[in-house]
PDB file of C-alpha atoms in Angstrom:
ATOM      1  CA  UNK M   1      47.170  19.988 -22.482  1.00 69.00           C
ATOM      2  CA  UNK M   2      48.081  21.398 -25.894  1.00 80.00           C
ATOM      3  CA  UNK M   3      48.431  18.974 -28.830  1.00 92.00           C
ATOM      4  CA  UNK M   4      51.940  20.100 -29.813  1.00 96.00           C
ATOM      5  CA  UNK M   5      54.737  21.527 -27.675  1.00 98.00           C
ATOM      6  CA  UNK M   6      56.484  23.999 -29.945  1.00 97.00           C
ATOM      7  CA  UNK M   7      57.185  26.942 -27.665  1.00 97.00           C
ATOM      8  CA  UNK M   8      57.323  27.550 -23.931  1.00 97.00           C
ATOM      9  CA  UNK M   9      55.170  30.574 -24.684  1.00 96.00           C
ATOM     10  CA  UNK M  10      52.318  28.291 -25.755  1.00 95.00           C
ATOM     11  CA  UNK M  11      51.940  27.032 -22.186  1.00 97.00           C
ATOM     12  CA  UNK M  12      49.545  28.739 -19.815  1.00 97.00           C
ATOM     13  CA  UNK M  13      50.354  28.751 -16.118  1.00 97.00           C
ATOM     14  CA  UNK M  14      47.931  25.854 -15.647  1.00 97.00           C
ATOM     15  CA  UNK M  15      49.520  23.900 -18.524  1.00 97.00           C
ATOM     16  CA  UNK M  16      53.032  24.405 -17.161  1.00 98.00           C
ATOM     17  CA  UNK M  17      51.978  23.478 -13.634  1.00 98.00           C
ATOM     18  CA  UNK M  18      50.270  20.339 -14.955  1.00 97.00           C
ATOM     19  CA  UNK M  19      53.486  19.244 -16.689  1.00 98.00           C
ATOM     20  CA  UNK M  20      55.578  19.920 -13.571  1.00 98.00           C
ATOM     21  CA  UNK M  21      53.103  18.148 -11.281  1.00 98.00           C
ATOM     22  CA  UNK M  22      52.975  15.163 -13.654  1.00 97.00           C
ATOM     23  CA  UNK M  23      56.780  15.059 -13.724  1.00 98.00           C
ATOM     24  CA  UNK M  24      56.694  14.900  -9.920  1.00 97.00           C
ATOM     25  CA  UNK M  25      54.405  11.884 -10.222  1.00 97.00           C
ATOM     26  CA  UNK M  26      56.702  10.242 -12.784  1.00 97.00           C
ATOM     27  CA  UNK M  27      59.621  10.687 -10.403  1.00 96.00           C
ATOM     28  CA  UNK M  28      57.619   9.281  -7.492  1.00 95.00           C
ATOM     29  CA  UNK M  29      56.516   6.235  -9.492  1.00 94.00           C
ATOM     30  CA  UNK M  30      59.952   5.336 -10.862  1.00 93.00           C
ATOM     31  CA  UNK M  31      62.581   6.488  -8.351  1.00 89.00           C
ATOM     32  CA  UNK M  32      63.980   3.576  -6.389  1.00 83.00           C
ATOM     33  CA  UNK M  33      62.155   0.933  -8.403  1.00 85.00           C
ATOM     34  CA  UNK M  34      64.123  -1.986  -9.820  1.00 84.00           C
ATOM     35  CA  UNK M  35      61.915  -1.946 -12.930  1.00 85.00           C
ATOM     36  CA  UNK M  36      61.341   1.677 -13.923  1.00 89.00           C
ATOM     37  CA  UNK M  37      58.897   1.001 -16.763  1.00 92.00           C
ATOM     38  CA  UNK M  38      55.259   2.076 -16.776  1.00 95.00           C
ATOM     39  CA  UNK M  39      52.778   0.602 -19.299  1.00 95.00           C
ATOM     40  CA  UNK M  40      51.197   3.960 -20.154  1.00 95.00           C
ATOM     41  CA  UNK M  41      52.266   4.285 -23.809  1.00 97.00           C
ATOM     42  CA  UNK M  42      52.338   0.611 -24.733  1.00 96.00           C
ATOM     43  CA  UNK M  43      51.500   0.316 -28.430  1.00 95.00           C
ATOM     44  CA  UNK M  44      52.381   3.962 -29.189  1.00 97.00           C
ATOM     45  CA  UNK M  45      55.289   4.894 -31.455  1.00 96.00           C
ATOM     46  CA  UNK M  46      57.578   7.845 -30.740  1.00 97.00           C
ATOM     47  CA  UNK M  47      60.045   8.997 -33.400  1.00 96.00           C
ATOM     48  CA  UNK M  48      63.144  11.005 -32.500  1.00 95.00           C
ATOM     49  CA  UNK M  49      63.825  13.050 -35.642  1.00 94.00           C
ATOM     50  CA  UNK M  50      67.153  14.798 -35.145  1.00 92.00           C
ATOM     51  CA  UNK M  51      68.647  16.943 -37.898  1.00 89.00           C
ATOM     52  CA  UNK M  52      71.353  18.180 -35.494  1.00 87.00           C
ATOM     53  CA  UNK M  53      73.873  16.263 -33.422  1.00 82.00           C
ATOM     54  CA  UNK M  54      72.658  15.601 -29.901  1.00 85.00           C
ATOM     55  CA  UNK M  55      73.531  13.222 -27.104  1.00 87.00           C
ATOM     56  CA  UNK M  56      71.872  14.564 -23.970  1.00 91.00           C
ATOM     57  CA  UNK M  57      68.466  15.529 -25.393  1.00 95.00           C
ATOM     58  CA  UNK M  58      68.012  12.584 -27.771  1.00 95.00           C
ATOM     59  CA  UNK M  59      68.996  10.060 -25.107  1.00 96.00           C
ATOM     60  CA  UNK M  60      66.688  11.728 -22.576  1.00 97.00           C
ATOM     61  CA  UNK M  61      63.688  11.574 -24.904  1.00 98.00           C
ATOM     62  CA  UNK M  62      64.492   7.998 -25.876  1.00 97.00           C
ATOM     63  CA  UNK M  63      64.747   6.909 -22.249  1.00 97.00           C
ATOM     64  CA  UNK M  64      61.542   8.789 -21.337  1.00 98.00           C
ATOM     65  CA  UNK M  65      59.565   7.095 -24.113  1.00 98.00           C
ATOM     66  CA  UNK M  66      60.956   3.650 -23.280  1.00 97.00           C
ATOM     67  CA  UNK M  67      60.146   4.071 -19.586  1.00 97.00           C
ATOM     68  CA  UNK M  68      56.555   4.658 -20.690  1.00 97.00           C
ATOM     69  CA  UNK M  69      56.729   1.423 -22.762  1.00 97.00           C
ATOM     70  CA  UNK M  70      56.473   3.217 -26.128  1.00 97.00           C
ATOM     71  CA  UNK M  71      58.164   1.895 -29.252  1.00 97.00           C
ATOM     72  CA  UNK M  72      60.997   4.272 -30.167  1.00 97.00           C
ATOM     73  CA  UNK M  73      62.486   4.932 -33.605  1.00 94.00           C
ATOM     74  CA  UNK M  74      65.581   7.115 -33.914  1.00 91.00           C
ATOM     75  CA  UNK M  75      66.120   9.078 -37.122  1.00 85.00           C
ATOM     76  CA  UNK M  76      69.258  11.145 -37.557  1.00 78.00           C
ATOM     77  CA  UNK M  77      70.360  13.177 -40.549  1.00 71.00           C
ATOM     78  CA  UNK M  78      73.580  11.222 -40.863  1.00 67.00           C
ATOM     79  CA  UNK M  79      73.197   7.743 -42.279  1.00 60.00           C
ATOM     80  CA  UNK M  80      69.599   8.203 -43.443  1.00 62.00           C
ATOM     81  CA  UNK M  81      67.736   9.505 -46.481  1.00 62.00           C
ATOM     82  CA  UNK M  82      68.014  12.967 -44.929  1.00 59.00           C
ATOM     83  CA  UNK M  83      71.706  12.973 -45.831  1.00 58.00           C
ATOM     84  CA  UNK M  84      70.738  12.194 -49.439  1.00 59.00           C
ATOM     85  CA  UNK M  85      68.669  15.345 -49.774  1.00 63.00           C
ATOM     86  CA  UNK M  86      65.228  14.116 -48.721  1.00 74.00           C
ATOM     87  CA  UNK M  87      62.990  17.043 -47.791  1.00 85.00           C
ATOM     88  CA  UNK M  88      61.289  17.589 -44.455  1.00 87.00           C
ATOM     89  CA  UNK M  89      57.937  17.009 -46.171  1.00 90.00           C
ATOM     90  CA  UNK M  90      58.925  13.627 -47.589  1.00 90.00           C
ATOM     91  CA  UNK M  91      60.393  12.584 -44.243  1.00 88.00           C
ATOM     92  CA  UNK M  92      57.130  13.598 -42.530  1.00 91.00           C
ATOM     93  CA  UNK M  93      55.044  11.664 -45.050  1.00 93.00           C
ATOM     94  CA  UNK M  94      57.229   8.609 -44.449  1.00 90.00           C
ATOM     95  CA  UNK M  95      56.713   8.875 -40.677  1.00 90.00           C
ATOM     96  CA  UNK M  96      52.975   9.270 -41.194  1.00 92.00           C
ATOM     97  CA  UNK M  97      52.900   6.140 -43.349  1.00 93.00           C
ATOM     98  CA  UNK M  98      54.725   4.277 -40.579  1.00 90.00           C
ATOM     99  CA  UNK M  99      52.041   5.285 -38.052  1.00 92.00           C
ATOM    100  CA  UNK M 100      54.074   7.533 -35.766  1.00 95.00           C
ATOM    101  CA  UNK M 101      52.042   8.837 -32.816  1.00 96.00           C
ATOM    102  CA  UNK M 102      54.590  11.375 -31.604  1.00 97.00           C
ATOM    103  CA  UNK M 103      57.547  13.071 -33.284  1.00 97.00           C
ATOM    104  CA  UNK M 104      60.341  14.706 -31.295  1.00 97.00           C
ATOM    105  CA  UNK M 105      62.205  16.993 -33.690  1.00 96.00           C
ATOM    106  CA  UNK M 106      65.447  18.924 -33.429  1.00 95.00           C
ATOM    107  CA  UNK M 107      66.434  21.078 -36.389  1.00 93.00           C
ATOM    108  CA  UNK M 108      69.022  23.734 -37.163  1.00 90.00           C
ATOM    109  CA  UNK M 109      66.364  25.969 -38.727  1.00 91.00           C
ATOM    110  CA  UNK M 110      64.136  28.007 -36.452  1.00 93.00           C
ATOM    111  CA  UNK M 111      60.489  27.181 -37.089  1.00 95.00           C
ATOM    112  CA  UNK M 112      60.990  23.675 -38.500  1.00 94.00           C
ATOM    113  CA  UNK M 113      58.916  21.964 -35.736  1.00 96.00           C
ATOM    114  CA  UNK M 114      56.112  24.499 -36.273  1.00 96.00           C
ATOM    115  CA  UNK M 115      56.158  23.740 -40.003  1.00 95.00           C
ATOM    116  CA  UNK M 116      55.984  20.024 -39.291  1.00 95.00           C
ATOM    117  CA  UNK M 117      53.107  20.424 -36.838  1.00 95.00           C
ATOM    118  CA  UNK M 118      50.943  22.765 -38.937  1.00 94.00           C
ATOM    119  CA  UNK M 119      51.628  21.576 -42.491  1.00 92.00           C
ATOM    120  CA  UNK M 120      49.067  18.773 -42.553  1.00 93.00           C
ATOM    121  CA  UNK M 121      51.772  16.315 -43.595  1.00 94.00           C
ATOM    122  CA  UNK M 122      51.520  14.362 -40.367  1.00 94.00           C
ATOM    123  CA  UNK M 123      48.857  13.699 -37.731  1.00 94.00           C
ATOM    124  CA  UNK M 124      51.299  12.912 -34.932  1.00 96.00           C
ATOM    125  CA  UNK M 125      51.893  15.156 -31.927  1.00 97.00           C
ATOM    126  CA  UNK M 126      55.087  17.208 -32.366  1.00 97.00           C
ATOM    127  CA  UNK M 127      57.545  18.137 -29.620  1.00 98.00           C
ATOM    128  CA  UNK M 128      60.189  20.772 -30.303  1.00 98.00           C
ATOM    129  CA  UNK M 129      63.542  19.469 -29.020  1.00 97.00           C
ATOM    130  CA  UNK M 130      65.368  22.596 -30.155  1.00 96.00           C
ATOM    131  CA  UNK M 131      65.060  24.607 -33.380  1.00 95.00           C
ATOM    132  CA  UNK M 132      67.941  26.823 -34.401  1.00 92.00           C
ATOM    133  CA  UNK M 133      68.317  29.752 -32.020  1.00 91.00           C
ATOM    134  CA  UNK M 134      64.558  29.873 -31.408  1.00 94.00           C
ATOM    135  CA  UNK M 135      63.370  27.636 -28.549  1.00 97.00           C
ATOM    136  CA  UNK M 136      63.882  24.477 -26.491  1.00 97.00           C
ATOM    137  CA  UNK M 137      60.712  24.194 -24.356  1.00 98.00           C
ATOM    138  CA  UNK M 138      61.414  20.881 -22.588  1.00 98.00           C
ATOM    139  CA  UNK M 139      64.774  22.228 -21.376  1.00 98.00           C
ATOM    140  CA  UNK M 140      62.954  25.168 -19.820  1.00 98.00           C
ATOM    141  CA  UNK M 141      60.457  22.804 -18.212  1.00 98.00           C
ATOM    142  CA  UNK M 142      63.169  20.620 -16.686  1.00 98.00           C
ATOM    143  CA  UNK M 143      65.011  23.712 -15.436  1.00 98.00           C
ATOM    144  CA  UNK M 144      61.812  24.989 -13.806  1.00 98.00           C
ATOM    145  CA  UNK M 145      61.124  21.526 -12.379  1.00 98.00           C
ATOM    146  CA  UNK M 146      64.618  21.395 -10.859  1.00 98.00           C
ATOM    147  CA  UNK M 147      64.306  24.863  -9.334  1.00 98.00           C
ATOM    148  CA  UNK M 148      60.810  24.175  -8.015  1.00 98.00           C
ATOM    149  CA  UNK M 149      62.002  21.038  -6.219  1.00 97.00           C
ATOM    150  CA  UNK M 150      64.540  23.103  -4.268  1.00 98.00           C
ATOM    151  CA  UNK M 151      62.938  26.541  -4.053  1.00 98.00           C
ATOM    152  CA  UNK M 152      59.227  25.724  -3.975  1.00 97.00           C
ATOM    153  CA  UNK M 153      56.792  27.968  -5.836  1.00 97.00           C
ATOM    154  CA  UNK M 154      58.756  30.034  -8.351  1.00 98.00           C
ATOM    155  CA  UNK M 155      56.488  33.070  -8.132  1.00 98.00           C
ATOM    156  CA  UNK M 156      58.602  36.021  -7.024  1.00 97.00           C
ATOM    157  CA  UNK M 157      61.884  34.090  -7.196  1.00 98.00           C
ATOM    158  CA  UNK M 158      64.843  35.948  -8.726  1.00 98.00           C
ATOM    159  CA  UNK M 159      66.450  33.976 -11.549  1.00 98.00           C
ATOM    160  CA  UNK M 160      69.578  35.204 -13.367  1.00 98.00           C
ATOM    161  CA  UNK M 161      70.424  33.806 -16.811  1.00 98.00           C
ATOM    162  CA  UNK M 162      73.989  34.571 -17.884  1.00 97.00           C
ATOM    163  CA  UNK M 163      75.924  34.276 -21.120  1.00 94.00           C
ATOM    164  CA  UNK M 164      75.337  33.804 -24.826  1.00 93.00           C
ATOM    165  CA  UNK M 165      71.669  34.801 -24.962  1.00 95.00           C
ATOM    166  CA  UNK M 166      71.912  35.754 -28.650  1.00 93.00           C
ATOM    167  CA  UNK M 167      72.459  32.177 -29.839  1.00 90.00           C
ATOM    168  CA  UNK M 168      70.601  30.424 -27.016  1.00 93.00           C
ATOM    169  CA  UNK M 169      67.251  28.738 -27.590  1.00 94.00           C
ATOM    170  CA  UNK M 170      67.348  27.737 -23.911  1.00 96.00           C
ATOM    171  CA  UNK M 171      67.370  31.372 -22.731  1.00 97.00           C
ATOM    172  CA  UNK M 172      64.292  32.362 -24.735  1.00 97.00           C
ATOM    173  CA  UNK M 173      62.272  29.347 -23.562  1.00 98.00           C
ATOM    174  CA  UNK M 174      63.316  29.865 -19.937  1.00 98.00           C
ATOM    175  CA  UNK M 175      62.385  33.539 -19.977  1.00 98.00           C
ATOM    176  CA  UNK M 176      58.926  32.776 -21.376  1.00 98.00           C
ATOM    177  CA  UNK M 177      58.212  29.871 -19.022  1.00 98.00           C
ATOM    178  CA  UNK M 178      59.623  31.451 -15.867  1.00 98.00           C
ATOM    179  CA  UNK M 179      57.664  34.651 -16.540  1.00 98.00           C
ATOM    180  CA  UNK M 180      54.503  32.530 -16.904  1.00 98.00           C
ATOM    181  CA  UNK M 181      55.269  30.936 -13.530  1.00 98.00           C
ATOM    182  CA  UNK M 182      55.724  34.360 -11.927  1.00 98.00           C
ATOM    183  CA  UNK M 183      59.510  34.467 -11.522  1.00 98.00           C
ATOM    184  CA  UNK M 184      61.570  37.648 -11.917  1.00 98.00           C
ATOM    185  CA  UNK M 185      64.152  36.956 -14.617  1.00 98.00           C
ATOM    186  CA  UNK M 186      67.268  38.981 -15.438  1.00 98.00           C
ATOM    187  CA  UNK M 187      69.445  38.329 -18.482  1.00 98.00           C
ATOM    188  CA  UNK M 188      73.126  39.190 -18.077  1.00 97.00           C
ATOM    189  CA  UNK M 189      75.426  39.296 -21.104  1.00 95.00           C
ATOM    190  CA  UNK M 190      77.725  41.554 -23.090  1.00 93.00           C
ATOM    191  CA  UNK M 191      75.734  43.899 -25.355  1.00 93.00           C
ATOM    192  CA  UNK M 192      76.935  41.925 -28.375  1.00 91.00           C
ATOM    193  CA  UNK M 193      75.363  38.718 -27.040  1.00 93.00           C
ATOM    194  CA  UNK M 194      71.888  40.109 -26.404  1.00 94.00           C
ATOM    195  CA  UNK M 195      69.435  39.755 -29.330  1.00 93.00           C
ATOM    196  CA  UNK M 196      67.637  42.595 -31.043  1.00 94.00           C
ATOM    197  CA  UNK M 197      64.222  43.116 -29.482  1.00 94.00           C
ATOM    198  CA  UNK M 198      65.202  41.671 -26.105  1.00 96.00           C
ATOM    199  CA  UNK M 199      63.586  44.719 -24.486  1.00 95.00           C
ATOM    200  CA  UNK M 200      60.221  43.209 -25.474  1.00 96.00           C
ATOM    201  CA  UNK M 201      60.928  39.968 -23.602  1.00 97.00           C
ATOM    202  CA  UNK M 202      59.267  39.607 -20.162  1.00 97.00           C
ATOM    203  CA  UNK M 203      62.532  40.103 -18.273  1.00 98.00           C
ATOM    204  CA  UNK M 204      65.156  42.634 -17.224  1.00 98.00           C
ATOM    205  CA  UNK M 205      68.640  42.909 -18.733  1.00 98.00           C
ATOM    206  CA  UNK M 206      71.978  43.837 -17.209  1.00 97.00           C
ATOM    207  CA  UNK M 207      75.665  43.974 -18.131  1.00 96.00           C
ATOM    208  CA  UNK M 208      76.821  43.745 -14.494  1.00 97.00           C
ATOM    209  CA  UNK M 209      76.981  40.129 -13.289  1.00 97.00           C
ATOM    210  CA  UNK M 210      78.086  40.941  -9.735  1.00 97.00           C
ATOM    211  CA  UNK M 211      75.113  43.226  -9.203  1.00 97.00           C
ATOM    212  CA  UNK M 212      72.617  40.770 -10.724  1.00 97.00           C
ATOM    213  CA  UNK M 213      73.815  37.850  -8.602  1.00 98.00           C
ATOM    214  CA  UNK M 214      73.349  39.688  -5.312  1.00 96.00           C
ATOM    215  CA  UNK M 215      70.194  38.242  -3.791  1.00 95.00           C
ATOM    216  CA  UNK M 216      69.480  35.879  -6.702  1.00 98.00           C
ATOM    217  CA  UNK M 217      67.736  32.577  -5.939  1.00 98.00           C
ATOM    218  CA  UNK M 218      69.316  30.800  -8.912  1.00 98.00           C
ATOM    219  CA  UNK M 219      71.933  31.456 -11.589  1.00 98.00           C
ATOM    220  CA  UNK M 220      71.760  29.677 -14.927  1.00 98.00           C
ATOM    221  CA  UNK M 221      74.980  29.799 -16.928  1.00 97.00           C
ATOM    222  CA  UNK M 222      74.784  29.478 -20.718  1.00 96.00           C
ATOM    223  CA  UNK M 223      77.450  27.988 -22.946  1.00 90.00           C
ATOM    224  CA  UNK M 224      79.224  30.277 -25.388  1.00 86.00           C
ATOM    225  CA  UNK M 225      78.158  28.725 -28.701  1.00 75.00           C
ATOM    226  CA  UNK M 226      81.247  29.204 -30.818  1.00 62.00           C
ATOM    227  CA  UNK M 227      79.852  26.915 -33.533  1.00 55.00           C
ATOM    228  CA  UNK M 228      77.068  29.443 -34.235  1.00 49.00           C
ATOM    229  CA  UNK M 229      79.357  32.468 -34.273  1.00 49.00           C
ATOM    230  CA  UNK M 230      80.779  33.932 -37.470  1.00 50.00           C
ATOM    231  CA  UNK M 231      82.192  37.087 -35.902  1.00 57.00           C
ATOM    232  CA  UNK M 232      84.056  38.273 -32.820  1.00 66.00           C
ATOM    233  CA  UNK M 233      81.457  38.946 -30.114  1.00 74.00           C
ATOM    234  CA  UNK M 234      83.974  39.605 -27.304  1.00 78.00           C
ATOM    235  CA  UNK M 235      87.718  40.357 -27.152  1.00 66.00           C
ATOM    236  CA  UNK M 236      88.908  36.978 -25.856  1.00 81.00           C
ATOM    237  CA  UNK M 237      87.827  33.915 -23.897  1.00 82.00           C
ATOM    238  CA  UNK M 238      89.844  35.159 -20.945  1.00 87.00           C
ATOM    239  CA  UNK M 239      88.122  38.541 -20.969  1.00 89.00           C
ATOM    240  CA  UNK M 240      84.683  36.905 -21.261  1.00 90.00           C
ATOM    241  CA  UNK M 241      85.402  34.615 -18.322  1.00 91.00           C
ATOM    242  CA  UNK M 242      86.629  37.542 -16.223  1.00 93.00           C
ATOM    243  CA  UNK M 243      83.485  39.590 -16.857  1.00 93.00           C
ATOM    244  CA  UNK M 244      80.781  36.931 -17.174  1.00 94.00           C
ATOM    245  CA  UNK M 245      82.126  33.679 -15.747  1.00 95.00           C
ATOM    246  CA  UNK M 246      80.778  32.235 -12.484  1.00 97.00           C
ATOM    247  CA  UNK M 247      83.580  31.548 -10.015  1.00 97.00           C
ATOM    248  CA  UNK M 248      83.690  31.011  -6.247  1.00 97.00           C
ATOM    249  CA  UNK M 249      83.914  34.741  -5.526  1.00 97.00           C
ATOM    250  CA  UNK M 250      80.766  35.477  -7.503  1.00 97.00           C
ATOM    251  CA  UNK M 251      78.965  32.447  -6.105  1.00 97.00           C
ATOM    252  CA  UNK M 252      79.550  33.878  -2.626  1.00 97.00           C
ATOM    253  CA  UNK M 253      77.488  36.944  -3.614  1.00 97.00           C
ATOM    254  CA  UNK M 254      74.409  34.721  -3.793  1.00 97.00           C
ATOM    255  CA  UNK M 255      72.391  33.541  -0.765  1.00 96.00           C
ATOM    256  CA  UNK M 256      73.591  30.235   0.766  1.00 95.00           C
ATOM    257  CA  UNK M 257      70.610  28.298  -0.603  1.00 96.00           C
ATOM    258  CA  UNK M 258      70.871  29.714  -4.153  1.00 98.00           C
ATOM    259  CA  UNK M 259      71.178  27.214  -7.006  1.00 98.00           C
ATOM    260  CA  UNK M 260      73.607  26.987  -9.916  1.00 98.00           C
ATOM    261  CA  UNK M 261      72.268  25.534 -13.173  1.00 98.00           C
ATOM    262  CA  UNK M 262      73.648  24.864 -16.644  1.00 97.00           C
ATOM    263  CA  UNK M 263      71.792  23.299 -19.604  1.00 95.00           C
ATOM    264  CA  UNK M 264      75.003  21.598 -20.790  1.00 90.00           C
ATOM    265  CA  UNK M 265      77.360  20.865 -22.277  1.00 90.00           C
ATOM    266  CA  UNK M 266      79.622  23.030 -20.124  1.00 91.00           C
ATOM    267  CA  UNK M 267      82.796  24.856 -21.073  1.00 89.00           C
ATOM    268  CA  UNK M 268      84.550  24.523 -17.721  1.00 92.00           C
ATOM    269  CA  UNK M 269      86.817  27.461 -17.114  1.00 90.00           C
ATOM    270  CA  UNK M 270      84.878  29.671 -19.525  1.00 90.00           C
ATOM    271  CA  UNK M 271      81.351  30.431 -18.302  1.00 94.00           C
ATOM    272  CA  UNK M 272      81.747  28.426 -15.092  1.00 96.00           C
ATOM    273  CA  UNK M 273      84.700  27.192 -13.055  1.00 96.00           C
ATOM    274  CA  UNK M 274      85.087  23.528 -12.150  1.00 96.00           C
ATOM    275  CA  UNK M 275      84.903  24.467  -8.466  1.00 97.00           C
ATOM    276  CA  UNK M 276      81.432  25.982  -8.874  1.00 97.00           C
ATOM    277  CA  UNK M 277      80.193  23.311 -11.279  1.00 97.00           C
ATOM    278  CA  UNK M 278      81.051  20.602  -8.754  1.00 97.00           C
ATOM    279  CA  UNK M 279      79.904  22.510  -5.662  1.00 97.00           C
ATOM    280  CA  UNK M 280      77.106  21.436  -3.323  1.00 96.00           C
ATOM    281  CA  UNK M 281      74.883  24.209  -4.674  1.00 96.00           C
ATOM    282  CA  UNK M 282      75.207  22.994  -8.248  1.00 98.00           C
ATOM    283  CA  UNK M 283      72.206  21.020  -9.573  1.00 98.00           C
ATOM    284  CA  UNK M 284      73.638  20.452 -13.051  1.00 97.00           C
ATOM    285  CA  UNK M 285      73.692  16.649 -12.834  1.00 97.00           C
ATOM    286  CA  UNK M 286      70.227  16.672 -11.248  1.00 97.00           C
ATOM    287  CA  UNK M 287      68.958  18.597 -14.277  1.00 98.00           C
ATOM    288  CA  UNK M 288      69.848  15.622 -16.482  1.00 97.00           C
ATOM    289  CA  UNK M 289      67.946  13.217 -14.215  1.00 96.00           C
ATOM    290  CA  UNK M 290      64.954  15.532 -14.047  1.00 98.00           C
ATOM    291  CA  UNK M 291      64.939  15.886 -17.831  1.00 98.00           C
ATOM    292  CA  UNK M 292      63.788  12.290 -18.133  1.00 98.00           C
ATOM    293  CA  UNK M 293      60.877  12.848 -15.696  1.00 98.00           C
ATOM    294  CA  UNK M 294      59.775  16.027 -17.472  1.00 98.00           C
ATOM    295  CA  UNK M 295      59.916  14.430 -20.908  1.00 98.00           C
ATOM    296  CA  UNK M 296      58.003  11.422 -19.584  1.00 98.00           C
ATOM    297  CA  UNK M 297      55.350  13.875 -18.386  1.00 98.00           C
ATOM    298  CA  UNK M 298      55.194  15.683 -21.746  1.00 98.00           C
ATOM    299  CA  UNK M 299      54.900  12.465 -23.754  1.00 98.00           C
ATOM    300  CA  UNK M 300      52.336  11.057 -21.323  1.00 97.00           C
ATOM    301  CA  UNK M 301      50.133  14.150 -21.416  1.00 97.00           C
ATOM    302  CA  UNK M 302      50.307  14.437 -25.205  1.00 96.00           C
ATOM    303  CA  UNK M 303      49.940  10.777 -26.167  1.00 96.00           C
ATOM    304  CA  UNK M 304      48.182   8.838 -23.398  1.00 90.00           C
ATOM    305  CA  UNK M 305      44.774  10.492 -23.722  1.00 67.00           C
ATOM    306  CA  UNK M 306      42.667  11.877 -20.914  1.00 45.00           C
ATOM    307  CA  UNK M 307      41.306   8.630 -19.541  1.00 43.00           C
ATOM    308  CA  UNK M 308      44.510   7.252 -18.015  1.00 48.00           C
ATOM    309  CA  UNK M 309      45.894   8.459 -14.696  1.00 50.00           C
ATOM    310  CA  UNK M 310      49.477   8.139 -13.550  1.00 54.00           C
ATOM    311  CA  UNK M 311      48.286   5.926 -10.686  1.00 54.00           C
ATOM    312  CA  UNK M 312      46.652   3.541 -13.200  1.00 53.00           C
ATOM    313  CA  UNK M 313      49.864   3.661 -15.247  1.00 52.00           C
ATOM    314  CA  UNK M 314      51.809   2.286 -12.295  1.00 56.00           C
TER     315      UNK M 314
END
C-alpha cells in the first residue's frame, strides 16, 4: 500500500482492490456488534486538518479512526491559529512536534495535501480528504465499494457521472479509480461544466443524459457547486434540472437493478428529485455508512504496518 493517499490515480488495480477487500473485512468485523471498536491503531494519533467546512467527511474520518482505537485530534481553520494567519508549514511543524502518525487534510487549494506530504515538514502519512477542485480519493473508493457490493466486479460496468464536473473533485477521482478497476465511465454535463482537457481523461463525454442512461449500471449525480461559481454556467436552475436532473422518467431508462448514487450534500429538486433520491434503487444513505468502512481500511493499511491482520485486530 502506498504511504500517502493523495490521488485516486496513484492507486494500482491491486492497491484499489486491497482497500476495497479490507473495507469488506472492516464491515464484516463491525456490523452487528454491540462494541464496534477494534484495537488495531491503539496508540496511534490521527489528526483531521480541515481548512474547509465539512460535516460528512470529517465525521466519517473521525469515526473511522476511533473505531480503530486511534487517538483523534480535530483541527479546523475557524477557532485555531489557522484563522490568525498561521501558514501550512507552521501548522505541519506543530503536528510533527505533537507526534501525529496520520494527517487527514482538506483544503480549498488544489495540491495542498501533496505539498504537505512531500515537503519534508512532517513524517506522518497524509490522506487527501478533498483539495480544491482537484481530487477526493476516499470518496471515489467508497463509491466503488458501494457499487461493487451490489454489482460485483466493476470491470465492464457502465457508470454515468452527471452534473457539475468542472468544479467536482469527486468526478475526477471517480473517473481515475473506476477506469483502473475496468469500468466504462461516461461524463454527462453541459459544455460549460466540463473542464478543459477532459478529452484526455479515461472516459467518454456526452451532453445527452437520456442516451447515456440507457443501459447504464449506475448513475452518480453531482451537486451544482454554486459556491465555487463566479459566472453563469447555465441559463437557470429550472433549465438545468430539465436537461440534466434525474427524475422518475429518466430513472426508468435504466435497467431495473441499476443504482443511483450521490456524494452529498444533495440539492433535491435540482440534480435529483426527492422521489428518485428516496427510491429503492438509491444507495445514497448506504454510501455514508460505507464511507466509514473504507476510511477504516485506508487508515489501517497506512498506519497499522504489515504485521497485523484484520483477524488479529478483531
